[in-house]
Short mmCIF file of C-alpha atoms in Angstrom, two decimals:
data_model
loop_
_atom_site.label_atom_id
_atom_site.label_comp_id
_atom_site.label_asym_id
_atom_site.label_seq_id
_atom_site.Cartn_x
_atom_site.Cartn_y
_atom_site.Cartn_z
CA UNK A 28 0.00 0.00 0.00
CA UNK A 29 1.21 3.51 -0.74
CA UNK A 30 2.32 5.60 2.26
CA UNK A 31 -0.01 8.26 3.56
CA UNK A 32 0.81 11.86 2.74
CA UNK A 33 -0.28 12.75 6.25
CA UNK A 34 3.01 11.28 7.41
CA UNK A 35 4.99 13.84 5.43
CA UNK A 36 4.51 17.55 5.31
CA UNK A 37 5.84 19.54 2.94
CA UNK A 38 -6.99 1.89 -30.73
CA UNK A 39 -4.38 1.37 -33.38
CA UNK A 40 -1.81 4.10 -33.35
CA UNK A 41 -3.02 5.74 -36.54
CA UNK A 42 -6.57 5.85 -35.25
CA UNK A 43 -5.39 7.26 -31.96
CA UNK A 44 -3.51 10.07 -33.68
CA UNK A 45 -6.38 10.83 -36.03
CA UNK A 46 -8.83 11.02 -33.16
CA UNK A 47 -6.57 12.95 -30.83
CA UNK A 48 -8.05 16.38 -31.36
CA UNK A 49 -11.61 15.04 -31.27
CA UNK A 50 -10.82 13.35 -27.97
CA UNK A 51 -9.37 16.54 -26.53
CA UNK A 52 -12.34 18.57 -27.77
CA UNK A 53 -14.68 16.28 -25.85
CA UNK A 54 -12.41 16.20 -22.81
CA UNK A 55 -12.17 20.00 -22.74
CA UNK A 56 -15.93 20.37 -23.23
CA UNK A 57 -16.53 18.05 -20.29
CA UNK A 58 -14.13 20.12 -18.19
CA UNK A 59 -15.97 23.28 -19.20
CA UNK A 60 -19.23 21.89 -17.90
CA UNK A 61 -17.56 20.69 -14.72
CA UNK A 62 -16.14 24.17 -14.11
CA UNK A 63 -19.61 25.66 -13.92
CA UNK A 64 -20.23 24.97 -10.25
CA UNK A 65 -16.93 24.01 -8.68
CA UNK A 66 -14.75 26.38 -6.68
CA UNK A 67 -12.12 25.64 -4.07
CA UNK A 68 -9.66 27.36 -1.77
CA UNK A 69 -6.74 27.37 -4.18
CA UNK A 70 -4.67 30.54 -4.49
CA UNK A 71 -3.32 30.51 -8.04
CA UNK A 72 -6.75 31.20 -9.53
CA UNK A 73 -8.02 33.95 -7.22
CA UNK A 74 -7.52 36.62 -9.89
CA UNK A 75 -9.05 34.55 -12.67
CA UNK A 76 -12.39 35.40 -14.22
CA UNK A 77 -14.06 32.02 -13.82
CA UNK A 78 -16.90 33.09 -16.12
CA UNK A 79 -14.38 32.40 -18.90
CA UNK A 80 -14.82 28.73 -18.08
CA UNK A 81 -18.62 28.87 -18.31
CA UNK A 82 -18.98 27.47 -21.80
CA UNK A 83 -22.02 25.35 -21.04
CA UNK A 84 -24.13 26.56 -23.95
CA UNK A 85 -21.46 25.80 -26.54
CA UNK A 86 -20.38 22.57 -24.91
CA UNK A 87 -23.79 21.18 -24.11
CA UNK A 88 -24.66 19.42 -27.40
CA UNK A 89 -21.25 17.82 -27.70
CA UNK A 90 -21.29 16.75 -24.08
CA UNK A 91 -24.83 15.41 -24.30
CA UNK A 92 -23.95 13.18 -27.26
CA UNK A 93 -20.80 11.99 -25.54
CA UNK A 94 -22.59 11.09 -22.32
CA UNK A 95 -25.44 9.39 -24.15
CA UNK A 96 -22.90 6.94 -25.56
CA UNK A 97 -20.85 6.62 -22.38
CA UNK A 98 -23.86 6.02 -20.16
CA UNK A 99 -25.28 3.41 -22.52
CA UNK A 100 -22.05 1.41 -22.76
CA UNK A 101 -20.41 1.59 -19.32
CA UNK A 102 -21.84 -1.68 -18.00
CA UNK A 103 -20.63 -4.19 -15.43
CA UNK A 104 -19.85 -6.61 -18.24
CA UNK A 105 -17.74 -4.07 -20.12
CA UNK A 106 -15.88 -3.02 -16.98
CA UNK A 107 -15.03 -6.58 -16.02
CA UNK A 108 -13.77 -7.23 -19.53
CA UNK A 109 -11.67 -4.04 -19.53
CA UNK A 110 -10.00 -4.98 -16.25
CA UNK A 111 -9.39 -8.51 -17.46
CA UNK A 112 -7.63 -7.12 -20.54
CA UNK A 113 -5.50 -4.83 -18.37
CA UNK A 114 -4.45 -7.59 -15.96
CA UNK A 115 -4.08 -10.37 -18.54
CA UNK A 116 -0.76 -12.18 -18.14
CA UNK A 117 -0.60 -12.51 -21.92
CA UNK A 118 -0.62 -8.73 -22.41
CA UNK A 119 2.81 -7.35 -23.21
CA UNK A 120 2.87 -4.14 -21.19
CA UNK A 121 4.66 -1.29 -22.99
CA UNK A 122 7.60 0.12 -21.03
CA UNK A 123 8.15 3.88 -20.85
CA UNK A 124 9.57 6.39 -18.41
CA UNK A 125 7.17 9.08 -17.19
CA UNK A 126 8.76 11.71 -19.43
CA UNK A 127 8.64 9.37 -22.43
CA UNK A 128 4.96 8.80 -21.66
CA UNK A 129 4.38 12.56 -21.63
CA UNK A 130 6.11 12.93 -24.99
CA UNK A 131 4.14 10.04 -26.48
CA UNK A 132 0.88 11.49 -25.23
CA UNK A 133 1.83 14.80 -26.81
CA UNK A 134 1.48 13.23 -30.26
CA UNK A 135 -2.23 12.65 -29.66
CA UNK A 136 -2.89 16.31 -30.28
CA UNK A 137 0.19 17.58 -32.07
CA UNK A 138 0.10 15.09 -34.95
CA UNK A 139 -3.63 15.36 -35.55
CA UNK A 140 -3.89 19.13 -35.29
CA UNK A 141 -0.64 21.09 -35.41
CA UNK A 142 -2.52 24.32 -34.71
CA UNK A 143 -3.88 23.18 -31.37
CA UNK A 144 -3.46 25.85 -28.70
CA UNK A 145 -2.13 23.58 -25.97
CA UNK A 146 -0.18 20.34 -26.03
CA UNK A 147 -0.65 17.51 -23.56
CA UNK A 148 2.73 18.30 -21.99
CA UNK A 149 1.59 21.91 -21.77
CA UNK A 150 -1.51 21.04 -19.77
CA UNK A 151 0.37 18.68 -17.46
CA UNK A 152 3.03 21.30 -16.77
CA UNK A 153 0.37 23.98 -16.25
CA UNK A 154 -1.30 21.87 -13.58
CA UNK A 155 1.98 21.03 -11.89
CA UNK A 156 3.22 24.62 -12.01
CA UNK A 157 -0.01 25.99 -10.52
CA UNK A 158 0.34 23.50 -7.66
CA UNK A 159 4.00 24.44 -7.25
CA UNK A 160 3.26 28.19 -7.18
CA UNK A 161 0.77 27.65 -4.39
CA UNK A 162 3.47 25.98 -2.30
CA UNK A 163 1.87 22.56 -2.27
CA UNK A 164 4.04 19.52 -1.45
CA UNK A 165 6.26 17.91 -4.04
CA UNK A 166 4.14 14.75 -4.20
CA UNK A 167 1.16 16.87 -5.23
CA UNK A 168 3.23 18.60 -7.92
CA UNK A 169 4.17 15.16 -9.25
CA UNK A 170 0.51 14.19 -9.25
CA UNK A 171 -0.40 17.23 -11.32
CA UNK A 172 2.36 16.31 -13.75
CA UNK A 173 1.10 12.79 -14.43
CA UNK A 174 -2.64 12.96 -13.78
CA UNK A 175 -3.75 12.68 -17.43
CA UNK A 176 -1.19 10.12 -18.62
CA UNK A 177 -3.89 7.47 -18.61
CA UNK A 178 -4.93 8.75 -22.03
CA UNK A 179 -2.00 6.69 -23.30
CA UNK A 180 -4.46 3.79 -23.31
CA UNK A 181 -5.45 5.00 -26.79
CA UNK A 182 -2.08 3.83 -28.09
CA UNK A 183 -2.17 0.32 -26.65
CA UNK A 184 -4.29 -2.01 -28.77
CA UNK A 185 -4.31 -4.82 -26.21
CA UNK A 186 -6.42 -2.69 -23.86
CA UNK A 187 -9.27 -2.77 -26.36
CA UNK A 188 -10.16 0.90 -26.09
CA UNK A 189 -13.29 1.47 -28.18
CA UNK A 190 -13.54 5.24 -28.51
CA UNK A 191 -13.84 8.42 -26.50
CA UNK A 192 -16.52 7.10 -24.16
CA UNK A 193 -14.17 4.68 -22.39
CA UNK A 194 -11.30 7.17 -22.10
CA UNK A 195 -12.59 10.55 -20.90
CA UNK A 196 -15.62 11.97 -19.11
CA UNK A 197 -16.97 11.90 -15.58
CA UNK A 198 -16.72 8.57 -13.79
CA UNK A 199 -19.25 6.73 -11.63
CA UNK A 200 -19.73 3.30 -10.03
CA UNK A 201 -21.12 0.41 -12.04
CA UNK A 202 -22.90 -2.48 -10.36
CA UNK A 203 -25.38 -0.34 -8.44
CA UNK A 204 -28.11 2.14 -9.36
CA UNK A 205 -26.90 5.13 -11.36
CA UNK A 206 -27.27 8.15 -9.11
CA UNK A 207 -29.38 11.02 -10.50
CA UNK A 208 -26.54 13.40 -9.61
CA UNK A 209 -24.41 11.94 -12.41
CA UNK A 210 -24.23 14.57 -15.15
CA UNK A 211 -27.18 14.28 -17.57
CA UNK A 212 -28.30 11.09 -15.81
CA UNK A 213 -32.01 11.68 -16.33
CA UNK A 214 -31.79 11.50 -20.10
CA UNK A 215 -28.88 9.17 -20.85
CA UNK A 216 -28.99 5.89 -18.90
CA UNK A 217 -32.16 4.34 -20.36
CA UNK A 218 -30.15 2.48 -23.01
CA UNK A 219 -27.83 0.88 -20.45
CA UNK A 220 -28.90 -2.76 -19.91
CA UNK A 221 -27.76 -2.66 -16.28
CA UNK A 222 -30.75 -0.43 -15.50
CA UNK A 223 -32.94 -3.48 -16.12
CA UNK A 224 -30.93 -5.87 -13.97
CA UNK A 225 -32.61 -6.34 -10.56
CA UNK A 226 -29.27 -6.39 -8.71
CA UNK A 227 -27.33 -3.75 -10.63
CA UNK A 228 -30.30 -1.39 -10.56
CA UNK A 229 -30.78 -1.62 -6.80
CA UNK A 230 -29.45 1.20 -4.58
CA UNK A 231 -26.40 -0.71 -3.29
CA UNK A 232 -26.23 -3.31 -6.04
CA UNK A 233 -23.26 -5.62 -5.63
CA UNK A 234 -21.76 -3.55 -2.79
CA UNK A 235 -22.14 -3.56 0.99
CA UNK A 236 -22.76 -0.35 2.95
CA UNK A 237 -19.45 1.26 3.91
CA UNK A 238 -17.45 -1.16 1.77
CA UNK A 239 -15.00 1.59 0.82
CA UNK A 240 -14.28 3.05 -2.59
CA UNK A 241 -11.22 0.83 -2.92
CA UNK A 242 -13.74 -1.98 -3.41
CA UNK A 243 -16.01 -0.14 -5.85
CA UNK A 244 -15.71 -0.64 -9.61
CA UNK A 245 -15.66 2.80 -11.22
CA UNK A 246 -16.41 3.28 -14.90
CA UNK A 247 -13.32 2.43 -16.95
CA UNK A 248 -11.34 5.28 -18.45
CA UNK A 249 -8.02 7.08 -18.29
CA UNK A 250 -8.27 7.83 -14.55
CA UNK A 251 -8.94 4.24 -13.52
CA UNK A 252 -6.31 2.94 -15.94
CA UNK A 253 -3.59 5.27 -14.62
CA UNK A 254 -4.48 4.44 -11.03
CA UNK A 255 -3.94 0.74 -11.73
CA UNK A 256 -0.64 1.53 -13.49
CA UNK A 257 0.81 3.71 -10.73
CA UNK A 258 -0.44 2.24 -7.48
CA UNK A 259 2.40 -0.31 -7.34
CA UNK A 260 4.97 1.53 -9.47
CA UNK A 261 5.39 4.77 -7.54
CA UNK A 262 5.98 6.10 -4.05
CA UNK A 263 3.05 8.51 -4.35
CA UNK A 264 0.95 8.63 -1.16
CA UNK A 265 -2.63 7.43 -0.94
CA UNK A 266 -3.90 10.98 -1.31
CA UNK A 267 -2.11 11.33 -4.65
CA UNK A 268 -3.51 8.05 -5.93
CA UNK A 269 -6.97 9.24 -4.89
CA UNK A 270 -6.47 12.48 -6.82
CA UNK A 271 -5.64 10.42 -9.90
CA UNK A 272 -8.41 7.86 -9.53
CA UNK A 273 -11.23 10.15 -8.40
CA UNK A 274 -10.62 13.53 -10.00
CA UNK A 275 -13.28 12.80 -12.65
CA UNK A 276 -15.66 11.27 -10.07
CA UNK A 277 -17.77 14.46 -9.93
CA UNK A 278 -20.97 12.85 -8.62
CA UNK A 279 -18.98 11.97 -5.50
CA UNK A 280 -16.55 14.81 -4.86
CA UNK A 281 -18.79 17.67 -5.97
CA UNK A 282 -22.40 16.49 -5.78
CA UNK A 283 -22.21 14.40 -2.61
CA UNK A 284 -23.39 11.10 -4.10
CA UNK A 285 -22.35 7.59 -3.04
CA UNK A 286 -21.59 8.51 0.57
CA UNK A 287 -23.17 5.20 1.62
CA UNK A 288 -20.28 3.32 0.00
CA UNK A 289 -17.52 5.23 1.78
CA UNK A 290 -15.23 3.80 4.43
CA UNK A 291 -13.65 6.13 7.04
CA UNK A 292 -10.47 6.46 4.95
CA UNK A 293 -12.46 7.82 2.02
CA UNK A 294 -13.32 11.04 3.84
CA UNK A 295 -9.64 11.99 3.89
CA UNK A 296 -9.36 11.03 0.24
CA UNK A 297 -12.36 13.24 -0.55
CA UNK A 298 -10.58 16.26 0.92
CA UNK A 299 -7.52 15.49 -1.19
CA UNK A 300 -9.50 15.22 -4.43
CA UNK A 301 -11.38 18.44 -3.75
CA UNK A 302 -8.07 20.21 -3.10
CA UNK A 303 -6.66 18.97 -6.41
CA UNK A 304 -9.62 19.69 -8.68
CA UNK A 305 -9.07 23.44 -9.31
CA UNK A 306 -5.54 22.79 -10.52
CA UNK A 307 -6.90 20.51 -13.22
CA UNK A 308 -9.79 22.72 -14.33
CA UNK A 309 -8.61 26.29 -14.00
CA UNK A 310 -4.91 25.99 -14.84
CA UNK A 311 -5.82 25.56 -18.52
CA UNK A 312 -6.09 29.33 -18.92
CA UNK A 313 -2.54 29.98 -17.71
CA UNK A 314 0.32 30.94 -20.00
CA UNK A 315 1.89 28.07 -21.92
CA UNK A 316 4.91 26.89 -19.92
CA UNK A 317 8.39 26.43 -21.38
CA UNK A 318 9.06 22.71 -21.54
CA UNK A 319 12.83 23.17 -21.93
CA UNK A 320 13.08 25.46 -18.90
CA UNK A 321 10.97 23.29 -16.64
CA UNK A 322 12.19 19.85 -17.69
CA UNK A 323 15.20 19.65 -15.30
CA UNK A 324 13.03 20.41 -12.26
CA UNK A 325 10.39 17.89 -13.20
CA UNK A 326 12.87 15.20 -14.17
CA UNK A 327 14.19 15.43 -10.61
CA UNK A 328 10.62 15.23 -9.30
CA UNK A 329 9.92 12.18 -11.46
CA UNK A 330 13.03 10.42 -10.14
CA UNK A 331 11.86 11.09 -6.58
CA UNK A 332 8.43 9.48 -6.91
CA UNK A 333 9.04 6.95 -9.69
CA UNK A 334 12.34 5.40 -8.58
CA UNK A 335 12.20 2.40 -10.89
CA UNK A 336 12.41 4.86 -13.82
CA UNK A 337 10.83 2.66 -16.51
CA UNK A 338 7.18 1.84 -15.86
CA UNK A 339 5.06 -0.97 -17.26
CA UNK A 340 1.96 0.52 -18.87
#
């Protein structure tokens, strides 16, 4: 198990490239909707005009279509199959350092749309730099640096990624009733066969009260994938792993859903995720960072929290 931060202070490749900008458009539109209500006690964004993030009217149609597909297809059966593919002993896991992973992810956008305003490395460095400027601990800076690397799943055919719906978007538990506080829940879950299963459609479903989120199957995507990659290949504390796994779990950390599944530990994890969220959403409006200038600092940070250097993805 990862140490607690409380103990320390301070698809085929061609298809992936072709769909990179479309994926980022959807991901950014989802973030725009998520920015509508959320605010937190971060410092870096106090002077920002958060109305600039209120793009709900322009994002709504795109987001509605995305969630209609995601909510229809994120079933228990699909999630079990996705995890089986990830853990399969026959799967040859690609090996990359964290910085190599960042550079590879950069091609998702850069090679499909050279005019894109922000690269993947740019967004990761923006998040990490905002956290750093606010004087947050080094482990949290490292978390900001890597938090979106799960999108690499688009490059790895053996994972069986099917499109945008199983990569980005808000996450939620499968195997129990879909909470109405999930974004657009009222109009998008009717096509999901789990809503007609007497167990999966019940309030607790396959879970026991207070079972703990460690034991809950969240909808498969880049957050869940990266969590499974890093939990035994880093020295990041539990709070950092929670930031990675749950930062898209908006029904839980913003809307207050699924409290009945939480174990005592999860309340501390909730605070961590809520502290991280603004650095993901609002840092996207910051100036584009200089990769060359910042690389030495972040290479040192990577070595600190990823001591085995080359990770199995």
